[in-house]
CSV table of C-alpha atoms in Angstrom, one decimal:
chain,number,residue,atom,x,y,z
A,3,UNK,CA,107.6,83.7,119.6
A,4,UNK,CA,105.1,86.4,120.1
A,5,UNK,CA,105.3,89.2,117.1
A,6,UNK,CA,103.6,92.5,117.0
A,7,UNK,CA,103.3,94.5,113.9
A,8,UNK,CA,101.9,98.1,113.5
A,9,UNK,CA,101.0,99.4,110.8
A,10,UNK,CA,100.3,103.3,110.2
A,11,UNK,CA,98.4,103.5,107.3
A,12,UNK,CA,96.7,106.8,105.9
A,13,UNK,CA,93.4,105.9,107.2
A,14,UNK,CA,93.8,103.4,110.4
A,15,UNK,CA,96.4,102.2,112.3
A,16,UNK,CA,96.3,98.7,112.8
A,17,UNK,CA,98.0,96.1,115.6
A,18,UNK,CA,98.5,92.7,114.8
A,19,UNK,CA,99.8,90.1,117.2
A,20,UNK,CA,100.7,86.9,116.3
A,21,UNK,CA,102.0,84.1,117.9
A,22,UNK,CA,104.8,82.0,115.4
A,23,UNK,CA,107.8,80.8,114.7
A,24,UNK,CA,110.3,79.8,111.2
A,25,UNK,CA,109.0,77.7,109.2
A,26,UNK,CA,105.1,77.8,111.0
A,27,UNK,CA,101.9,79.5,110.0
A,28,UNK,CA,101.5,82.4,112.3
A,29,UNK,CA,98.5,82.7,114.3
A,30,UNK,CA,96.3,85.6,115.1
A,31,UNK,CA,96.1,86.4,118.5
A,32,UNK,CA,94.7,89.7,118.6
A,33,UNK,CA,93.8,92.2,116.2
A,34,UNK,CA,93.4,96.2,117.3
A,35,UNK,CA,92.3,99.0,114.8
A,36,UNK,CA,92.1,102.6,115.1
A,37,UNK,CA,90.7,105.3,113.1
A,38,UNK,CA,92.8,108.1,112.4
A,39,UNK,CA,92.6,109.5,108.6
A,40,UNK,CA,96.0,110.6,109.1
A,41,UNK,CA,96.1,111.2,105.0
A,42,UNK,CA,93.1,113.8,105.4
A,43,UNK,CA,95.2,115.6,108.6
A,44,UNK,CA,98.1,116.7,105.6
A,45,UNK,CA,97.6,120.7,105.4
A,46,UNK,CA,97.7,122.8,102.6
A,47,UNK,CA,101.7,123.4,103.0
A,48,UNK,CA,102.0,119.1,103.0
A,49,UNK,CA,102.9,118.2,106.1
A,50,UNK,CA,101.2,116.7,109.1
A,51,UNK,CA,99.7,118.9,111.2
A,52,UNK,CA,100.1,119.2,114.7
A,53,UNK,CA,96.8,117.5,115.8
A,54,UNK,CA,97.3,114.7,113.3
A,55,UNK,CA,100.7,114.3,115.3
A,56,UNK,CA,99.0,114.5,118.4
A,57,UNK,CA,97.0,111.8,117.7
A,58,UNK,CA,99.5,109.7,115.7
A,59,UNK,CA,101.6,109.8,119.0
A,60,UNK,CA,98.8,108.6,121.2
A,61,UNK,CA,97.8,106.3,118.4
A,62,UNK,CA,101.2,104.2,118.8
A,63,UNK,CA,101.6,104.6,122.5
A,64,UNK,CA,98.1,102.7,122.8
A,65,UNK,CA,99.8,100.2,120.4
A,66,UNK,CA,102.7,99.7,122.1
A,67,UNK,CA,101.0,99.3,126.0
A,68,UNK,CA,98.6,96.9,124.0
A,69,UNK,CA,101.5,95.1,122.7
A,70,UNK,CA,103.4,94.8,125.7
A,71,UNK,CA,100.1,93.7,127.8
A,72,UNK,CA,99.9,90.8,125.1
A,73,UNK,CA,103.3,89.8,125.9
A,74,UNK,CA,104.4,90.9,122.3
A,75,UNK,CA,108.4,89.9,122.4
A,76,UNK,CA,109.2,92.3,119.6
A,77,UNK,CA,106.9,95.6,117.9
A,78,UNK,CA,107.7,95.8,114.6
A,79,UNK,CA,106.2,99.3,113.3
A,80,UNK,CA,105.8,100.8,110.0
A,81,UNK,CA,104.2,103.6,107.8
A,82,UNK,CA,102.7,103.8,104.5
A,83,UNK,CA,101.9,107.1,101.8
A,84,UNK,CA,100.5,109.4,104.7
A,85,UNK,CA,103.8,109.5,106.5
A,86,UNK,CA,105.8,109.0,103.5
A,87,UNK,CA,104.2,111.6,102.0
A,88,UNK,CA,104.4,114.3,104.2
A,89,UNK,CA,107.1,117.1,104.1
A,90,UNK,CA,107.8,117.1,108.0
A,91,UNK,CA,108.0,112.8,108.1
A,92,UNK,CA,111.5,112.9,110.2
A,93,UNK,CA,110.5,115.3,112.3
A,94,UNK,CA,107.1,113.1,113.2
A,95,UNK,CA,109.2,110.6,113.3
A,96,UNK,CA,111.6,111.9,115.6
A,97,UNK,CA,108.2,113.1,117.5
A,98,UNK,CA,107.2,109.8,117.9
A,99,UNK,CA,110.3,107.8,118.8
A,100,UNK,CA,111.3,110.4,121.3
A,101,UNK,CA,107.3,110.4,123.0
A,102,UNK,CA,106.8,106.6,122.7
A,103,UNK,CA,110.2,104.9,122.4
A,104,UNK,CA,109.1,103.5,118.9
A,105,UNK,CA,110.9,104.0,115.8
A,106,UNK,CA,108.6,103.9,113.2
A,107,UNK,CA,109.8,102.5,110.0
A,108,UNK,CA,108.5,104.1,106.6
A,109,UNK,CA,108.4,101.7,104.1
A,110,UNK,CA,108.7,103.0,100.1
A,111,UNK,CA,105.8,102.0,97.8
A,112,UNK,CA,107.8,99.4,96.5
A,113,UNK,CA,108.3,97.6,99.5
A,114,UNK,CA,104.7,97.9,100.1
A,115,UNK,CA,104.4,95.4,97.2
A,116,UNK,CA,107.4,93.1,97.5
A,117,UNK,CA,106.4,92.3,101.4
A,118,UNK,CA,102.2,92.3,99.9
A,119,UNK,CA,104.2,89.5,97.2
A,120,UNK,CA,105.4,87.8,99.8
A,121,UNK,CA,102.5,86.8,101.7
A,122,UNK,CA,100.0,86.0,98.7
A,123,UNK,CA,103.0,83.6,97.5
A,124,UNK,CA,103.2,82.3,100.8
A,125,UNK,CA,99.6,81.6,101.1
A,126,UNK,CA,99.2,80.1,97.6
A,127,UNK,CA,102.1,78.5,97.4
A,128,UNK,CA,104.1,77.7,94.3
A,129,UNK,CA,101.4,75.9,92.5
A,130,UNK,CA,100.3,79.1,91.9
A,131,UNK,CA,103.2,79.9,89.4
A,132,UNK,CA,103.5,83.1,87.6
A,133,UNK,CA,101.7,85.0,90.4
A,134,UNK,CA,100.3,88.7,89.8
A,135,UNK,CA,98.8,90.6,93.2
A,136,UNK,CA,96.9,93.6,93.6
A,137,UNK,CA,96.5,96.1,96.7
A,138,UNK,CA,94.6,98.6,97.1
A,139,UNK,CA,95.2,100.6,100.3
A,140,UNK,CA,93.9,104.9,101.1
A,141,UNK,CA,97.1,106.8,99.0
A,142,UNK,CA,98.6,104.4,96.7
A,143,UNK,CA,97.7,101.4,94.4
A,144,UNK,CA,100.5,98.0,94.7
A,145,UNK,CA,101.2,95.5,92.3
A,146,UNK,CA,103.6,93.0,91.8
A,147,UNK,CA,104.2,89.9,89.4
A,148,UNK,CA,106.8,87.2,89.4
A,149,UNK,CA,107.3,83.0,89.8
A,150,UNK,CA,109.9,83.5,92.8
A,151,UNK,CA,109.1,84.7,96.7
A,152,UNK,CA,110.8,88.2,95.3
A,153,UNK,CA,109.1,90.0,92.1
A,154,UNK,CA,110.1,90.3,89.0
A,155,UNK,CA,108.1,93.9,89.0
A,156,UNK,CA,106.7,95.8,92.2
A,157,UNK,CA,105.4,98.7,91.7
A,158,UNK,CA,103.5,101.2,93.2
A,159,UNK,CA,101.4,104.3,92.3
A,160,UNK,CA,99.0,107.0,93.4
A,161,UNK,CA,95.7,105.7,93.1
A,162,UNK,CA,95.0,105.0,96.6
A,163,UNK,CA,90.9,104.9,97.3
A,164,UNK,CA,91.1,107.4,100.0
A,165,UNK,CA,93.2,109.8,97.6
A,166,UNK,CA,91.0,109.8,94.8
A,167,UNK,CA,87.8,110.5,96.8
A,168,UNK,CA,89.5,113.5,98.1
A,169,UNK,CA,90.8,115.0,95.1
A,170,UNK,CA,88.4,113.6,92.1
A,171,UNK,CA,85.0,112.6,93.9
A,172,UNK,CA,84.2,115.6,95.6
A,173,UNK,CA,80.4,115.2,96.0
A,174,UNK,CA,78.1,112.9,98.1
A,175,UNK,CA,77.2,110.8,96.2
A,176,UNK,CA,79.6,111.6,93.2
A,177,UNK,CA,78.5,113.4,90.1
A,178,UNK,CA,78.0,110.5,87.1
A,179,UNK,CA,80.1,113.2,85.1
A,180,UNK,CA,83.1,112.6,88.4
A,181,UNK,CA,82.9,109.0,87.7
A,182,UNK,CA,82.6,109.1,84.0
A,183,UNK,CA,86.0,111.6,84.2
A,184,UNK,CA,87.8,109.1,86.7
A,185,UNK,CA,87.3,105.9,84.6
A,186,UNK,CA,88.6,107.7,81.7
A,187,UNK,CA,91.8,109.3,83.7
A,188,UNK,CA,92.4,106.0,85.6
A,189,UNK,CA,92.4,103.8,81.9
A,190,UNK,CA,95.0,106.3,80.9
A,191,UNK,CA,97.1,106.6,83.7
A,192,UNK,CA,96.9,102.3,83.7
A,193,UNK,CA,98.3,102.1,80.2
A,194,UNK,CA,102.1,102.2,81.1
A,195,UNK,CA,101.6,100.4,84.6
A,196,UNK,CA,100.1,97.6,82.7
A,197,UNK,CA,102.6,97.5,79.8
A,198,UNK,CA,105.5,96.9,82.3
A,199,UNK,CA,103.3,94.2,84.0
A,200,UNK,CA,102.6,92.3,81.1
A,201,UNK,CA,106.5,92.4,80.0
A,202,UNK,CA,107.3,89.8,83.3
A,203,UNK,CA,104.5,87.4,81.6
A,204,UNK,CA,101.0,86.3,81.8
A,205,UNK,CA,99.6,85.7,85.1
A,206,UNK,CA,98.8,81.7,85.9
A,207,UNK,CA,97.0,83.1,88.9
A,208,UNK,CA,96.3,86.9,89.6
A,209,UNK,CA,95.0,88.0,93.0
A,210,UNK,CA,93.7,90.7,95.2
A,211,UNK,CA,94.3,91.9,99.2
A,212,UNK,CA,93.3,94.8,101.0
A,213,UNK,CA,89.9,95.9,103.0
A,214,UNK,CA,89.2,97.5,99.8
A,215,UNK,CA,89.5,93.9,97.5
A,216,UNK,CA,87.5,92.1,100.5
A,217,UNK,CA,84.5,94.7,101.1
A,218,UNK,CA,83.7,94.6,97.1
A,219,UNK,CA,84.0,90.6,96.8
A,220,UNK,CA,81.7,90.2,99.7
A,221,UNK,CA,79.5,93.0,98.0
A,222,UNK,CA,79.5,90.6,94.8
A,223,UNK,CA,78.3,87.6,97.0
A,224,UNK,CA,81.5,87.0,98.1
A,225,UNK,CA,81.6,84.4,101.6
A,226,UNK,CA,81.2,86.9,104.7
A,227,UNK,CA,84.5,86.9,106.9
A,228,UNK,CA,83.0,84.5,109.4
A,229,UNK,CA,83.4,81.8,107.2
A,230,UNK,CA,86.8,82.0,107.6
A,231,UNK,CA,90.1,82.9,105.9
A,232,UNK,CA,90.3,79.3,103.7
A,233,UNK,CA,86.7,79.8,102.1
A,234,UNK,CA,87.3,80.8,98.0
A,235,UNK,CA,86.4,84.1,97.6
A,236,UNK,CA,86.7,85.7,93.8
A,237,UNK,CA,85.6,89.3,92.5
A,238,UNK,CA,84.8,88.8,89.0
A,239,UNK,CA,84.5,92.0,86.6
A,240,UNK,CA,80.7,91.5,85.4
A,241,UNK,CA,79.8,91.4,88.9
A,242,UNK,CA,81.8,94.4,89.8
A,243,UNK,CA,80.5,96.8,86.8
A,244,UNK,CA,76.9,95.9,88.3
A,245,UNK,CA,78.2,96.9,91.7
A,246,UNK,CA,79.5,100.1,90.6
A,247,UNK,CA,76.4,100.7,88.7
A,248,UNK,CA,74.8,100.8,91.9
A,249,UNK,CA,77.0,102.1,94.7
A,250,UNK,CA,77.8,105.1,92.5
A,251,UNK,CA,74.3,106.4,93.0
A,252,UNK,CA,74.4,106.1,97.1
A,253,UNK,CA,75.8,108.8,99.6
A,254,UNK,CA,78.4,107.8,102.3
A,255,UNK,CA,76.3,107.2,104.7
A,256,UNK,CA,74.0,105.0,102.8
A,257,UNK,CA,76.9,102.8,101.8
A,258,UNK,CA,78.2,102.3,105.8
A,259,UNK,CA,74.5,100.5,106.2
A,260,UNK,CA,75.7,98.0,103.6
A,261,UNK,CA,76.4,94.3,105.1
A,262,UNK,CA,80.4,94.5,105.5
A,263,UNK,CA,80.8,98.1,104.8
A,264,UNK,CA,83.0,99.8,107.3
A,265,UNK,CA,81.9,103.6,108.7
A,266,UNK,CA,85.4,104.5,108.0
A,267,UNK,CA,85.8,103.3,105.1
A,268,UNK,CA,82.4,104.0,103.6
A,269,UNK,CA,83.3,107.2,102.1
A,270,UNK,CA,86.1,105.9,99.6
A,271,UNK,CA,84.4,102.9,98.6
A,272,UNK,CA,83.6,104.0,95.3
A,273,UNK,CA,86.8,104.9,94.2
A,274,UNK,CA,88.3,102.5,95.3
A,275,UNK,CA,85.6,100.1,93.2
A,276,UNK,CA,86.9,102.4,90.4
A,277,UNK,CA,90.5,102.0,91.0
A,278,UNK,CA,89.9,97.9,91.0
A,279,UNK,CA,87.5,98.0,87.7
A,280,UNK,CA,90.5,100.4,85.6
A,281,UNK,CA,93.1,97.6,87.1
A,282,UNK,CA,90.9,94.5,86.1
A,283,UNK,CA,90.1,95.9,82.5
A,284,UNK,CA,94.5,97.6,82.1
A,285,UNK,CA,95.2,93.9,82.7
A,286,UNK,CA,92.6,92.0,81.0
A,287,UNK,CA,91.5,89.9,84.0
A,288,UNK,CA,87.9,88.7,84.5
A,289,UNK,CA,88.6,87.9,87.9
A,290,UNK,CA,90.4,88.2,90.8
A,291,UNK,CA,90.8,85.7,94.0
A,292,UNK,CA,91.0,87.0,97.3
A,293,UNK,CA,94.1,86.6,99.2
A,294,UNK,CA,93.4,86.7,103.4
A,295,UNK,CA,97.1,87.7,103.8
A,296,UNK,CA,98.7,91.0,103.0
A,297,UNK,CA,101.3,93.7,103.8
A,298,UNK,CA,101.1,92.7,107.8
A,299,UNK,CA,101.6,89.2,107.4
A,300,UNK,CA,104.3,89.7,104.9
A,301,UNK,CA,106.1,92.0,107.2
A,302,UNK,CA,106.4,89.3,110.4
A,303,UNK,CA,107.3,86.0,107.2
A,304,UNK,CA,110.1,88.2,106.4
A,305,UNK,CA,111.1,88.8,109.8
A,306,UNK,CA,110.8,85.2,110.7
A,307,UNK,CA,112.5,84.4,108.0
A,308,UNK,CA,115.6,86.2,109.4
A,309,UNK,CA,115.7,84.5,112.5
A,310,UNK,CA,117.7,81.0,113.2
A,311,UNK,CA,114.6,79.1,114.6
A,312,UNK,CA,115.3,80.4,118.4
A,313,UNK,CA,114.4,84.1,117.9
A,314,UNK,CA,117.8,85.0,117.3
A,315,UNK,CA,118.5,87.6,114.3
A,316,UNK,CA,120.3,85.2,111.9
A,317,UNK,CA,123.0,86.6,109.4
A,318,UNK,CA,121.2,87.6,105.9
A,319,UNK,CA,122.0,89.1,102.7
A,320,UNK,CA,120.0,92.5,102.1
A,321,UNK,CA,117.7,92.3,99.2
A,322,UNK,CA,117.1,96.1,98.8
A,323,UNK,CA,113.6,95.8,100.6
A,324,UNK,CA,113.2,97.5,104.2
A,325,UNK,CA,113.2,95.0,106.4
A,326,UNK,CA,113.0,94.9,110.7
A,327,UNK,CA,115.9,92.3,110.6
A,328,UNK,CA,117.7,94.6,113.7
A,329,UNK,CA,114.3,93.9,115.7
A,330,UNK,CA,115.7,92.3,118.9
A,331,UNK,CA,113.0,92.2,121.7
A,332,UNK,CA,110.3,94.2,122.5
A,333,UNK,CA,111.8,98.0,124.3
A,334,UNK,CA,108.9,100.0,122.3
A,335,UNK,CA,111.5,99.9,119.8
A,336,UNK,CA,112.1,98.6,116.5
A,337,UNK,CA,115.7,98.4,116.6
A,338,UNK,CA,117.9,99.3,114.6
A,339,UNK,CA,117.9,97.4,111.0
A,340,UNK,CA,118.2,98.8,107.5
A,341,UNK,CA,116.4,101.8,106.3
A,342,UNK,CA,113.8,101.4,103.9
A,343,UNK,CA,115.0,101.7,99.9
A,344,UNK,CA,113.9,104.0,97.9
A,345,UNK,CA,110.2,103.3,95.7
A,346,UNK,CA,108.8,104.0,92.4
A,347,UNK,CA,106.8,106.6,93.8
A,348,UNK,CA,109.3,107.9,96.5
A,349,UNK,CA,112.6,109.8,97.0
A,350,UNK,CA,114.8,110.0,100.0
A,351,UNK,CA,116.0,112.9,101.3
A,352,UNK,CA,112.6,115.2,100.2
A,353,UNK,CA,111.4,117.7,103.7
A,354,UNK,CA,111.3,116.8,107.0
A,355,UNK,CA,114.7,115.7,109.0
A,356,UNK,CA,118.1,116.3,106.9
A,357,UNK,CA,119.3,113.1,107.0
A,358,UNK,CA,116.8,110.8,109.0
A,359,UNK,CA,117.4,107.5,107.4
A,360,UNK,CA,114.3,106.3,107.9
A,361,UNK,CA,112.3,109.2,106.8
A,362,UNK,CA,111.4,108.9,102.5
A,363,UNK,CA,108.9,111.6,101.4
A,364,UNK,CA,106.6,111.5,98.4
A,365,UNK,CA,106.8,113.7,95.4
A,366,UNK,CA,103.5,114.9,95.6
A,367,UNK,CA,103.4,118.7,96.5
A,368,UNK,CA,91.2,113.2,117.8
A,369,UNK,CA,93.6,110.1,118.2
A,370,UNK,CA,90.9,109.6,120.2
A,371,UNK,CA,88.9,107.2,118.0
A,372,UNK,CA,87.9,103.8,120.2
A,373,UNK,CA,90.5,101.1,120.0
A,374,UNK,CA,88.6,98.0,118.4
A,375,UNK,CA,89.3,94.3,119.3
């Protein structure tokens, strides 16, 4: 069974096709990424603005011809903060169904964290035990901890990387005073986040996913990506004060030369080196492993999870998480399946659409980037 799974997120959007079935490790067939900073295209009244619609549009009709020249059975496609966030999200996602024949899917913060759970237990399996994971994507910080598949705690808040370089690291490079202020504000802002973590239990095993996690491991010596996926990879805290020490003192552009430092991503990489140091030190952790698989991969387990070993949609009980259980061949649609529930950091109902079920907005109040394969 060949899967797609797009995911909007609020600085790429990212196709992943994978070929896989119950009960089997899915494989990477194909992986296409393109750079949008849809978060930095919200205006000033918190929507999306029209050319960040634009090219959100052309972003996902790329992904869907791409899917369908794969020979992707299914597109399952969803959206993180950016589209969650903004005030107009059903009518973009009206916009984008009606010009591409997609339904986008928003998924909640929360969800972001059950489906990241997922696919860390998944990969570690249940030797891990009492398993606490970490994700760090552009608008919002994840973490979840539990001994089951489901956790005990998800929760989600907004500390993205992307987020924080827009509204607390203003300068290129950032002031040591911006930094200084950001530790502080982010140890604060940790307290309560960490108090209901450490109410589920102490972590047997705590790890990390994300671009974010996997840029400052290899940074820290970590193995490069061509080793593979298996290789042990750990970010410890020593090595990332020392890191911080230095990257904090380098402009964007410097920090895009680095060995494994993305252009896109070049910009935020220092917040989001903050955001991981406040989480390491809120939880007491000296290190964190690496986990290759994230919110994607969590996204098509659960889906294969709901099938009956032929690619048919078996019968389930709902969980409360958004899932793409309705997902019945690949139309450019996502079908029909439950709408996503409602997150720590989210409410339903908030701007765009009255009543689009699969629109849930955030409290907080050109396309045209090279496909790359």
């Amino acid at each position: 069974m060949r899967l797609g799974v797009l995911d909007v997120g609020s600085n790429t959007v990212h196709l992943l096709v994978v070929d896989a079935h119950r009960g089997a490790h899915p494989t990477p067939m194909s992986s296409d990424k393109s750079v949008l900073r849809l978060a930095e295209q919200i205006d000033a009244s918190g929507e999306l603005s029209r050319a960040g619609a634009d090219r959100l549009v052309r972003a996902v009709t790329d992904a869907r011809d791409a899917a369908a020249e794969h020979g992707c059975e299914e597109l399952m496609a969803f959206a993180t903060s950016a589209v969650r966030e903004a005030r107009n999200c059903g009518e973009v996602l009206a916009r984008v169904r009606a010009e591409t024949g997609v339904e986008l899917r928003v998924l909640s913060g929360e969800d972001e964290a059950r489906y990241t759970f997922l696919a860390a237990r998944r990969w570690l399996g249940w030797s891990a035990g009492q398993l606490l994971v970490v994700d760090i994507g552009g608008g919002s910080l994840e973490l979840a901890t539990g001994i089951d598949e489901d956790p005990d705690v998800a929760l989600s808040v907004p500390f993205g990387a992307g987020r924080l370089t827009r509204t607390r690291l203003r300068k290129d490079p950032p002031s040591q005073r911006e930094v200084a202020a950001l530790r502080d504000w982010l140890d604060a802002q940790l307290v309560p986040v960490a108090r209901r973590l450490r109410r589920a239990g102490a972590p047997d095993r705590a790890v990390a996913t994300s671009k974010t996690f996997r840029t400052l491991a290899r940074l820290t010596g970590a193995a490069p990506s061509s080793a593979g996926p298996r290789v042990r990879r750990v970010l410890t805290d020593a090595g990332l004060r020392q890191l911080i020490a230095f990257i904090s003192r380098m402009s964007a552009a410097d920090l895009a030369e680095l060995e494994g430092v993305s252009a896109s991503r070049a910009h935020q990489l220092v917040a989001g080196a903050l955001v991981a140091e406040a989480t390491m030190r809120a939880l007491s952790l000296a290190e964190l492993e690496i986990c290759p698989w994230a919110l994607r991969e969590g996204v098509i387990l659960r889906r294969l999870d709901h099938t009956n070993g032929t690619g048919e949609t078996a019968s389930v009980r709902s969980t409360g998480t958004a899932d793409f259980t309705g997902s019945a061949g690949f139309a450019g649609a996502a079908g029909t399946g439950a709408a996503p529930a409602g997150g720590q950091e989210t409410e339903p109902g908030r701007g765009g659409a009255a009543g689009d079920p699969n629109c849930v907005t955030g409290r907080t109040g050109g396309h045209g980037a090279r496909w790359e394969r």
